[in-house]
């Protein structure tokens, strides 16, 4: 697969200069879902399905998706060169956060609760922040990462959970018989909830179509999983850059698998809900 914003034959080295010279005269067209455009290098034609501050995602008739930078004079609409821009009109109805909840626009972040949510690693934390960050700030819930679950029993003991001080933990690859499931059983309690998704890594919790791939590749046992995925997809980048590409494709809860969505919502409800011993 070609990298973002490039065609199968690579970027036209003169394109940037043409865009700079033509950027001031080409019309601006607001982005809208189902608007059909083509990149000026004529490598991909499709309908607009999503956008963010810097990129737009197009989908062709075969369901293939490509992500392009929102650059001046970068697209063609009905045969004329245009600059796609984000719409200025305010959305109708209540604002929604990335998690799908109604956004609270006039409230300060709540003072942090003593309860916490722990996730396995930095990528998990970044994904949770991107989709549920608004909700967590409104509820005053902090998210921290563990760098693995091997030391979870000692982390729980140090945290000292109890009424009003709950601990929720999100674990990768939490399947029956796994090492993770055995560790989870050791620490579960009235004030500790450990839940997880079935994926080897949180990357797989992002829906493939959001990333623009058919499916997450199978990586042979014994090979580093992230490096194996990058290699199988033909991405010429390091794993850190690959993750930024994956995270950048996530615009909201619809880009995540239900098996992750439900678990995070469960953790938020657990750490913010009333304790059985509380009035």
Short mmCIF file of C-alpha atoms in Angstrom, two decimals:
data_model
loop_
_atom_site.label_atom_id
_atom_site.label_comp_id
_atom_site.label_asym_id
_atom_site.label_seq_id
_atom_site.Cartn_x
_atom_site.Cartn_y
_atom_site.Cartn_z
CA UNK A 1 0.00 0.00 0.00
CA UNK A 2 1.26 3.47 -0.86
CA UNK A 3 2.09 5.79 1.99
CA UNK A 4 -0.25 8.61 2.91
CA UNK A 5 -0.69 11.24 0.24
CA UNK A 6 1.41 9.47 -2.39
CA UNK A 7 0.54 7.50 -5.51
CA UNK A 8 1.74 4.09 -6.57
CA UNK A 9 4.59 5.74 -8.50
CA UNK A 10 5.64 8.09 -5.71
CA UNK A 11 5.11 11.81 -5.23
CA UNK A 12 5.48 14.16 -8.19
CA UNK A 13 8.48 16.30 -7.23
CA UNK A 14 6.97 19.30 -9.05
CA UNK A 15 3.56 18.98 -7.43
CA UNK A 16 4.46 21.00 -4.34
CA UNK A 17 5.67 23.90 -6.42
CA UNK A 18 2.52 23.84 -8.55
CA UNK A 19 0.39 23.85 -5.41
CA UNK A 20 2.24 26.80 -3.93
CA UNK A 21 1.80 28.80 -7.14
CA UNK A 22 -1.85 27.85 -7.54
CA UNK A 23 -2.98 27.84 -3.93
CA UNK A 24 -4.12 31.48 -3.97
CA UNK A 25 -6.37 31.14 -7.03
CA UNK A 26 -8.04 27.75 -6.68
CA UNK A 27 -11.45 27.68 -4.97
CA UNK A 28 -11.94 26.33 -1.47
CA UNK A 29 -14.56 23.60 -1.06
CA UNK A 30 -15.88 22.65 2.39
CA UNK A 31 -15.52 18.99 3.27
CA UNK A 32 -18.73 16.99 3.37
CA UNK A 33 -19.47 13.30 3.63
CA UNK A 34 -19.95 11.59 0.24
CA UNK A 35 -18.28 14.45 -1.66
CA UNK A 36 -16.47 12.68 -4.52
CA UNK A 37 -13.00 14.02 -5.34
CA UNK A 38 -9.73 12.82 -6.83
CA UNK A 39 -6.22 13.65 -5.73
CA UNK A 40 -4.46 15.90 -8.27
CA UNK A 41 -1.90 13.22 -9.03
CA UNK A 42 -4.81 11.05 -10.25
CA UNK A 43 -3.91 8.05 -8.11
CA UNK A 44 -7.18 7.69 -6.20
CA UNK A 45 -10.80 8.78 -6.59
CA UNK A 46 -13.33 8.34 -3.83
CA UNK A 47 -15.98 9.79 -1.57
CA UNK A 48 -15.14 11.68 1.60
CA UNK A 49 -15.89 9.49 4.61
CA UNK A 50 -13.98 11.29 7.38
CA UNK A 51 -11.55 14.08 8.13
CA UNK A 52 -9.60 15.70 10.94
CA UNK A 53 -7.47 18.84 11.30
CA UNK A 54 -4.80 17.66 8.88
CA UNK A 55 -6.14 14.79 6.75
CA UNK A 56 -9.12 13.53 4.78
CA UNK A 57 -10.10 9.90 4.21
CA UNK A 58 -11.52 8.86 0.83
CA UNK A 59 -13.28 5.60 0.00
CA UNK A 60 -13.60 4.26 -3.55
CA UNK A 61 -16.36 2.08 -5.03
CA UNK A 62 -14.53 -1.09 -3.98
CA UNK A 63 -14.49 0.00 -0.33
CA UNK A 64 -10.76 0.78 -0.32
CA UNK A 65 -9.74 3.76 1.80
CA UNK A 66 -6.83 6.19 1.51
CA UNK A 67 -5.77 9.04 3.78
CA UNK A 68 -4.52 12.29 2.20
CA UNK A 69 -3.08 15.46 3.69
CA UNK A 70 -5.33 18.53 3.47
CA UNK A 71 -2.90 20.54 1.35
CA UNK A 72 -3.71 23.54 -0.88
CA UNK A 73 -4.75 22.66 -4.44
CA UNK A 74 -4.41 18.95 -3.67
CA UNK A 75 -7.69 17.64 -5.11
CA UNK A 76 -9.79 17.67 -8.25
CA UNK A 77 -13.57 18.14 -8.18
CA UNK A 78 -15.50 17.72 -11.42
CA UNK A 79 -12.36 18.39 -13.42
CA UNK A 80 -11.18 21.50 -11.58
CA UNK A 81 -8.46 21.81 -8.96
CA UNK A 82 -9.74 22.71 -5.50
CA UNK A 83 -8.55 23.09 -1.92
CA UNK A 84 -10.58 21.05 0.55
CA UNK A 85 -11.19 22.82 3.86
CA UNK A 86 -12.98 21.87 7.03
CA UNK A 87 -16.54 23.20 7.15
CA UNK A 88 -17.04 26.35 9.19
CA UNK A 89 -20.69 25.74 10.01
CA UNK A 90 -21.29 24.64 13.58
CA UNK A 91 -22.77 21.15 13.84
CA UNK A 92 -26.49 20.93 14.59
CA UNK A 93 -27.76 19.30 17.74
CA UNK A 94 -25.75 18.49 20.88
CA UNK A 95 -22.01 18.18 20.50
CA UNK A 96 -20.70 14.65 20.86
CA UNK A 97 -17.38 13.56 22.26
CA UNK A 98 -15.28 10.97 20.43
CA UNK A 99 -16.83 8.30 22.64
CA UNK A 100 -20.32 9.22 21.44
CA UNK A 101 -21.42 10.83 24.71
CA UNK A 102 -22.85 14.35 24.82
CA UNK A 103 -19.93 16.73 25.22
CA UNK A 104 -19.94 19.01 28.26
CA UNK A 105 -18.68 22.34 26.92
CA UNK A 106 -19.10 24.59 29.96
CA UNK A 107 -17.64 22.45 32.73
CA UNK A 108 -14.16 22.40 34.16
CA UNK A 109 -12.34 19.14 34.58
CA UNK A 110 -13.40 17.52 37.83
CA UNK A 111 -10.87 17.17 40.61
CA UNK A 112 -9.23 13.79 40.16
CA UNK A 113 -10.86 10.94 42.03
CA UNK A 114 -8.82 8.56 44.12
CA UNK A 115 -10.02 5.78 41.84
CA UNK A 116 -7.86 5.03 38.81
CA UNK A 117 -7.84 3.14 35.53
CA UNK A 118 -4.65 1.34 34.56
CA UNK A 119 -3.84 0.13 31.04
CA UNK A 120 -0.93 -1.99 29.86
CA UNK A 121 1.12 0.45 27.83
CA UNK A 122 1.53 3.90 26.33
CA UNK A 123 -0.38 3.04 23.13
CA UNK A 124 -3.36 1.82 25.15
CA UNK A 125 -3.31 5.04 27.18
CA UNK A 126 -3.13 7.23 24.05
CA UNK A 127 -6.05 5.42 22.43
CA UNK A 128 -8.19 5.67 25.56
CA UNK A 129 -7.34 9.37 25.86
CA UNK A 130 -8.25 10.06 22.24
CA UNK A 131 -11.69 8.45 22.43
CA UNK A 132 -12.66 8.82 26.10
CA UNK A 133 -10.49 11.75 27.20
CA UNK A 134 -13.40 14.19 27.44
CA UNK A 135 -15.50 11.78 29.50
CA UNK A 136 -12.63 10.96 31.82
CA UNK A 137 -11.84 14.61 32.53
CA UNK A 138 -15.50 15.37 33.25
CA UNK A 139 -15.61 12.41 35.66
CA UNK A 140 -12.20 13.18 37.19
CA UNK A 141 -10.68 9.78 36.34
CA UNK A 142 -6.94 9.48 35.70
CA UNK A 143 -5.50 6.83 33.38
CA UNK A 144 -2.03 5.42 33.93
CA UNK A 145 -0.10 2.64 32.23
CA UNK A 146 1.65 -0.39 33.66
CA UNK A 147 4.18 -1.41 30.98
CA UNK A 148 2.86 -4.98 31.21
CA UNK A 149 0.83 -6.99 33.72
CA UNK A 150 3.52 -9.15 35.33
CA UNK A 151 3.79 -6.78 38.30
CA UNK A 152 0.04 -6.18 38.60
CA UNK A 153 -0.32 -7.89 42.02
CA UNK A 154 2.28 -5.60 43.57
CA UNK A 155 0.73 -2.56 41.83
CA UNK A 156 -2.67 -3.41 43.29
CA UNK A 157 -1.21 -3.95 46.75
CA UNK A 158 0.57 -0.59 46.62
CA UNK A 159 -2.59 1.15 45.40
CA UNK A 160 -4.55 -0.22 48.40
CA UNK A 161 -8.03 -0.25 46.85
CA UNK A 162 -11.11 0.15 49.04
CA UNK A 163 -14.44 2.01 49.24
CA UNK A 164 -14.11 5.23 47.26
CA UNK A 165 -10.73 4.11 45.96
CA UNK A 166 -11.40 1.68 43.15
CA UNK A 167 -8.96 0.34 40.61
CA UNK A 168 -9.93 -0.66 37.08
CA UNK A 169 -7.42 -2.44 34.83
CA UNK A 170 -7.56 -2.97 31.05
CA UNK A 171 -5.45 -5.92 29.88
CA UNK A 172 -4.37 -6.98 26.38
CA UNK A 173 -4.99 -10.57 25.27
CA UNK A 174 -7.20 -11.47 28.22
CA UNK A 175 -8.35 -14.92 27.07
CA UNK A 176 -9.04 -18.12 29.08
CA UNK A 177 -5.89 -19.97 30.10
CA UNK A 178 -3.52 -17.13 29.29
CA UNK A 179 -0.89 -15.74 31.65
CA UNK A 180 -2.90 -12.52 31.75
CA UNK A 181 -6.06 -14.34 32.88
CA UNK A 182 -4.21 -16.08 35.72
CA UNK A 183 -2.79 -12.79 36.97
CA UNK A 184 -6.23 -11.14 36.71
CA UNK A 185 -7.77 -13.86 38.89
CA UNK A 186 -5.23 -13.14 41.63
CA UNK A 187 -6.18 -9.48 41.99
CA UNK A 188 -9.92 -9.32 41.22
CA UNK A 189 -12.00 -8.10 44.13
CA UNK A 190 -14.87 -5.92 45.22
CA UNK A 191 -12.81 -2.79 44.58
CA UNK A 192 -10.66 -4.12 41.72
CA UNK A 193 -12.02 -4.90 38.27
CA UNK A 194 -9.76 -6.41 35.60
CA UNK A 195 -11.21 -6.65 32.10
CA UNK A 196 -9.58 -7.06 28.73
CA UNK A 197 -9.85 -7.49 25.01
CA UNK A 198 -8.79 -10.62 23.09
CA UNK A 199 -6.19 -8.95 20.88
CA UNK A 200 -2.45 -9.50 21.06
CA UNK A 201 -1.99 -5.73 21.01
CA UNK A 202 -4.31 -2.74 21.20
CA UNK A 203 -3.46 -1.95 17.56
CA UNK A 204 -5.90 -4.70 16.58
CA UNK A 205 -8.70 -2.99 18.49
CA UNK A 206 -8.74 -0.35 15.73
CA UNK A 207 -11.03 -1.50 12.93
CA UNK A 208 -8.98 -2.39 9.82
CA UNK A 209 -11.16 -0.32 7.50
CA UNK A 210 -10.43 2.79 9.58
CA UNK A 211 -6.72 2.26 8.93
CA UNK A 212 -7.30 1.52 5.25
CA UNK A 213 -6.36 -2.18 5.31
CA UNK A 214 -8.40 -5.33 4.66
CA UNK A 215 -7.45 -7.04 7.92
CA UNK A 216 -4.74 -7.15 10.54
CA UNK A 217 -2.15 -9.67 9.33
CA UNK A 218 -1.31 -12.88 11.16
CA UNK A 219 2.20 -12.75 12.63
CA UNK A 220 3.99 -16.11 13.08
CA UNK A 221 4.59 -17.09 16.69
CA UNK A 222 8.06 -16.13 17.86
CA UNK A 223 8.32 -12.95 15.79
CA UNK A 224 7.91 -9.47 17.35
CA UNK A 225 4.25 -8.69 16.73
CA UNK A 226 4.40 -4.97 15.89
CA UNK A 227 7.41 -5.36 13.62
CA UNK A 228 5.71 -8.32 11.94
CA UNK A 229 2.57 -6.29 11.27
CA UNK A 230 4.52 -3.39 9.78
CA UNK A 231 6.46 -5.76 7.54
CA UNK A 232 3.38 -7.71 6.41
CA UNK A 233 1.55 -4.51 5.51
CA UNK A 234 4.52 -3.26 3.50
CA UNK A 235 4.79 -0.07 5.55
CA UNK A 236 8.27 1.41 5.29
CA UNK A 237 8.38 2.93 8.76
CA UNK A 238 9.29 2.21 12.34
CA UNK A 239 6.67 0.90 14.75
CA UNK A 240 6.37 4.29 16.46
CA UNK A 241 5.49 5.98 13.18
CA UNK A 242 3.12 3.12 12.36
CA UNK A 243 1.28 3.68 15.63
CA UNK A 244 0.95 7.41 14.92
CA UNK A 245 -0.59 6.50 11.58
CA UNK A 246 -3.01 4.06 13.24
CA UNK A 247 -3.94 6.47 16.05
CA UNK A 248 -4.41 9.27 13.53
CA UNK A 249 -7.00 7.17 11.71
CA UNK A 250 -9.20 6.95 14.81
CA UNK A 251 -11.82 9.69 14.82
CA UNK A 252 -14.22 8.23 17.37
CA UNK A 253 -15.77 5.15 18.89
CA UNK A 254 -16.98 3.91 15.48
CA UNK A 255 -13.39 3.21 14.48
CA UNK A 256 -12.85 0.77 17.37
CA UNK A 257 -13.90 -2.84 17.82
CA UNK A 258 -16.86 -3.44 20.18
CA UNK A 259 -14.74 -5.79 22.30
CA UNK A 260 -12.63 -2.80 23.38
CA UNK A 261 -15.46 -0.27 23.55
CA UNK A 262 -17.50 -2.32 25.99
CA UNK A 263 -14.58 -3.00 28.30
CA UNK A 264 -13.50 0.64 28.61
CA UNK A 265 -17.09 1.75 29.25
CA UNK A 266 -17.33 -0.97 31.91
CA UNK A 267 -14.20 0.31 33.64
CA UNK A 268 -15.40 3.92 33.62
CA UNK A 269 -18.73 2.89 35.12
CA UNK A 270 -16.94 0.79 37.75
CA UNK A 271 -14.58 3.50 39.00
CA UNK A 272 -17.22 6.26 38.94
CA UNK A 273 -20.22 4.32 40.26
CA UNK A 274 -21.40 4.14 43.86
CA UNK A 275 -19.85 1.55 46.15
CA UNK A 276 -22.25 -0.99 47.72
CA UNK A 277 -21.20 0.25 51.17
CA UNK A 278 -21.70 3.90 50.30
CA UNK A 279 -24.99 5.69 50.97
#
